[in-house]
Amino acid sequence: MELTLGEATRYVLNENYSKVAAGMYVDAFRLKDGEKFNPETAPDKAKWLAQIETKLKEMHASKKEAGTFSQPRHEIAQETYVETKLWLEKLLDIKGYEEKNKGFHLGLEFKDSVK
């Protein structure tokens, strides 16, 4: 994994989208292509980085506008990161984060009685 959730959240919070986009790009294409993926020689690298960065900016701006007074800034940044990562994985048709893990339950399956 190129970035931890904490690092990515901090970068989104500080609007350093290029670092987050680079980490997402490497993570996603390593999941898609495996060990043979080389980020230095990958075709269309600039196009993908620009597309991911644009999506991060748009999503973060809309989430900040909608949740400025109702949510802490770090939660907005985390949601931005996770939702953009899910968008990218869906776009590339790869399995990465599962929807059930979106709530940061560390992949634990909860029994109906616990919910």
mmCIF file of C-alpha atoms in Angstrom:
data_model
loop_
_atom_site.group_PDB
_atom_site.id
_atom_site.type_symbol
_atom_site.label_atom_id
_atom_site.label_comp_id
_atom_site.label_asym_id
_atom_site.label_seq_id
_atom_site.Cartn_x
_atom_site.Cartn_y
_atom_site.Cartn_z
ATOM 1 C CA MET A 1 0.000 0.000 0.000
ATOM 2 C CA GLU A 2 1.447 3.315 -1.062
ATOM 3 C CA LEU A 3 -0.302 5.521 1.544
ATOM 4 C CA THR A 4 -1.887 4.747 4.875
ATOM 5 C CA LEU A 5 -5.357 6.087 5.604
ATOM 6 C CA GLY A 6 -3.858 8.557 8.078
ATOM 7 C CA GLU A 7 -1.334 9.891 5.558
ATOM 8 C CA ALA A 8 -3.942 10.172 2.825
ATOM 9 C CA THR A 9 -6.357 11.929 5.187
ATOM 10 C CA ARG A 10 -3.684 14.430 6.185
ATOM 11 C CA TYR A 11 -2.794 15.155 2.547
ATOM 12 C CA VAL A 12 -6.450 15.622 1.556
ATOM 13 C CA LEU A 13 -6.982 17.831 4.602
ATOM 14 C CA ASN A 14 -4.030 20.001 3.522
ATOM 15 C CA GLU A 15 -5.270 19.893 -0.094
ATOM 16 C CA ASN A 16 -2.124 18.150 -1.298
ATOM 17 C CA TYR A 17 -4.091 16.110 -3.822
ATOM 18 C CA SER A 18 -1.145 15.210 -6.064
ATOM 19 C CA LYS A 19 0.468 12.992 -3.383
ATOM 20 C CA VAL A 20 -2.842 11.231 -2.742
ATOM 21 C CA ALA A 21 -3.464 10.765 -6.463
ATOM 22 C CA ALA A 22 0.007 9.259 -6.924
ATOM 23 C CA GLY A 23 -0.551 6.825 -4.052
ATOM 24 C CA MET A 24 -3.993 5.822 -5.310
ATOM 25 C CA TYR A 25 -2.647 5.350 -8.819
ATOM 26 C CA VAL A 26 0.111 2.988 -7.700
ATOM 27 C CA ASP A 27 -2.200 1.051 -5.353
ATOM 28 C CA ALA A 28 -4.940 0.617 -7.945
ATOM 29 C CA PHE A 29 -2.731 -0.418 -10.829
ATOM 30 C CA ARG A 30 -0.720 -2.812 -8.644
ATOM 31 C CA LEU A 31 -4.024 -4.469 -7.723
ATOM 32 C CA LYS A 32 -5.001 -4.581 -11.384
ATOM 33 C CA ASP A 33 -1.709 -5.635 -13.014
ATOM 34 C CA GLY A 34 0.139 -7.275 -10.142
ATOM 35 C CA GLU A 35 3.882 -7.203 -9.635
ATOM 36 C CA LYS A 36 4.568 -6.561 -13.324
ATOM 37 C CA PHE A 37 3.220 -2.996 -12.936
ATOM 38 C CA ASN A 38 5.979 -0.378 -13.012
ATOM 39 C CA PRO A 39 4.685 3.126 -12.195
ATOM 40 C CA GLU A 40 7.747 4.750 -13.778
ATOM 41 C CA THR A 41 7.141 3.310 -17.253
ATOM 42 C CA ALA A 42 3.361 2.981 -17.207
ATOM 43 C CA PRO A 43 1.504 4.362 -20.223
ATOM 44 C CA ASP A 44 -1.026 7.144 -19.641
ATOM 45 C CA LYS A 45 0.394 7.838 -16.175
ATOM 46 C CA ALA A 46 -0.070 11.618 -16.490
ATOM 47 C CA LYS A 47 -3.651 11.189 -17.721
ATOM 48 C CA TRP A 48 -4.589 8.932 -14.803
ATOM 49 C CA LEU A 49 -2.898 11.146 -12.218
ATOM 50 C CA ALA A 50 -4.714 14.220 -13.546
ATOM 51 C CA GLN A 51 -8.051 12.388 -13.601
ATOM 52 C CA ILE A 52 -7.647 11.095 -10.025
ATOM 53 C CA GLU A 53 -6.498 14.491 -8.748
ATOM 54 C CA THR A 54 -9.455 16.223 -10.399
ATOM 55 C CA LYS A 55 -11.869 13.726 -8.841
ATOM 56 C CA LEU A 56 -10.290 14.245 -5.395
ATOM 57 C CA LYS A 57 -10.586 18.034 -5.707
ATOM 58 C CA GLU A 58 -14.204 17.893 -6.866
ATOM 59 C CA MET A 59 -15.275 15.397 -4.224
ATOM 60 C CA HIS A 60 -13.475 17.224 -1.401
ATOM 61 C CA ALA A 61 -14.962 20.573 -2.422
ATOM 62 C CA SER A 62 -18.500 19.173 -2.547
ATOM 63 C CA LYS A 63 -18.093 17.353 0.776
ATOM 64 C CA LYS A 64 -16.656 20.451 2.458
ATOM 65 C CA GLU A 65 -19.559 22.512 1.175
ATOM 66 C CA ALA A 66 -22.139 19.994 2.367
ATOM 67 C CA GLY A 67 -20.601 19.129 5.725
ATOM 68 C CA THR A 68 -18.688 22.170 6.916
ATOM 69 C CA PHE A 69 -20.607 22.609 10.144
ATOM 70 C CA SER A 70 -21.933 19.090 10.638
ATOM 71 C CA GLN A 71 -18.726 17.012 10.376
ATOM 72 C CA PRO A 72 -15.131 17.337 11.546
ATOM 73 C CA ARG A 73 -12.659 18.210 8.783
ATOM 74 C CA HIS A 74 -10.726 14.943 9.140
ATOM 75 C CA GLU A 75 -13.918 12.908 8.604
ATOM 76 C CA ILE A 76 -14.649 14.860 5.433
ATOM 77 C CA ALA A 77 -11.090 14.175 4.239
ATOM 78 C CA GLN A 78 -11.364 10.445 5.074
ATOM 79 C CA GLU A 79 -14.670 10.118 3.230
ATOM 80 C CA THR A 80 -13.196 11.940 0.251
ATOM 81 C CA TYR A 81 -10.248 9.542 0.113
ATOM 82 C CA VAL A 82 -12.269 6.356 0.548
ATOM 83 C CA GLU A 83 -15.006 7.336 -1.919
ATOM 84 C CA THR A 84 -12.469 8.413 -4.537
ATOM 85 C CA LYS A 85 -10.599 5.132 -4.052
ATOM 86 C CA LEU A 86 -13.844 3.182 -4.473
ATOM 87 C CA TRP A 87 -14.613 5.220 -7.628
ATOM 88 C CA LEU A 88 -11.186 4.391 -9.092
ATOM 89 C CA GLU A 89 -11.460 0.698 -8.268
ATOM 90 C CA LYS A 90 -14.908 0.535 -9.845
ATOM 91 C CA LEU A 91 -13.616 2.386 -12.911
ATOM 92 C CA LEU A 92 -10.761 -0.114 -13.293
ATOM 93 C CA ASP A 93 -13.017 -3.063 -12.405
ATOM 94 C CA ILE A 94 -10.809 -4.301 -9.575
ATOM 95 C CA LYS A 95 -11.517 -5.546 -6.080
ATOM 96 C CA GLY A 96 -9.905 -3.438 -3.408
ATOM 97 C CA TYR A 97 -11.888 -2.000 -0.565
ATOM 98 C CA GLU A 98 -15.176 -3.747 0.010
ATOM 99 C CA GLU A 99 -18.296 -1.688 0.624
ATOM 100 C CA LYS A 100 -18.710 -3.426 3.982
ATOM 101 C CA ASN A 101 -15.331 -2.027 5.063
ATOM 102 C CA LYS A 102 -16.269 1.529 4.204
ATOM 103 C CA GLY A 103 -17.258 2.188 7.811
ATOM 104 C CA PHE A 104 -13.700 1.368 8.946
ATOM 105 C CA HIS A 105 -14.684 -1.784 10.846
ATOM 106 C CA LEU A 106 -11.352 -3.360 9.852
ATOM 107 C CA GLY A 107 -13.137 -6.031 7.850
ATOM 108 C CA LEU A 108 -14.901 -7.592 10.816
ATOM 109 C CA GLU A 109 -18.195 -9.283 10.193
ATOM 110 C CA PHE A 110 -20.704 -8.164 12.802
ATOM 111 C CA LYS A 111 -23.491 -10.445 13.977
ATOM 112 C CA ASP A 112 -27.036 -9.149 13.573
ATOM 113 C CA SER A 113 -27.413 -8.833 17.330
ATOM 114 C CA VAL A 114 -24.411 -6.501 17.570
ATOM 115 C CA LYS A 115 -25.539 -4.057 14.898
#
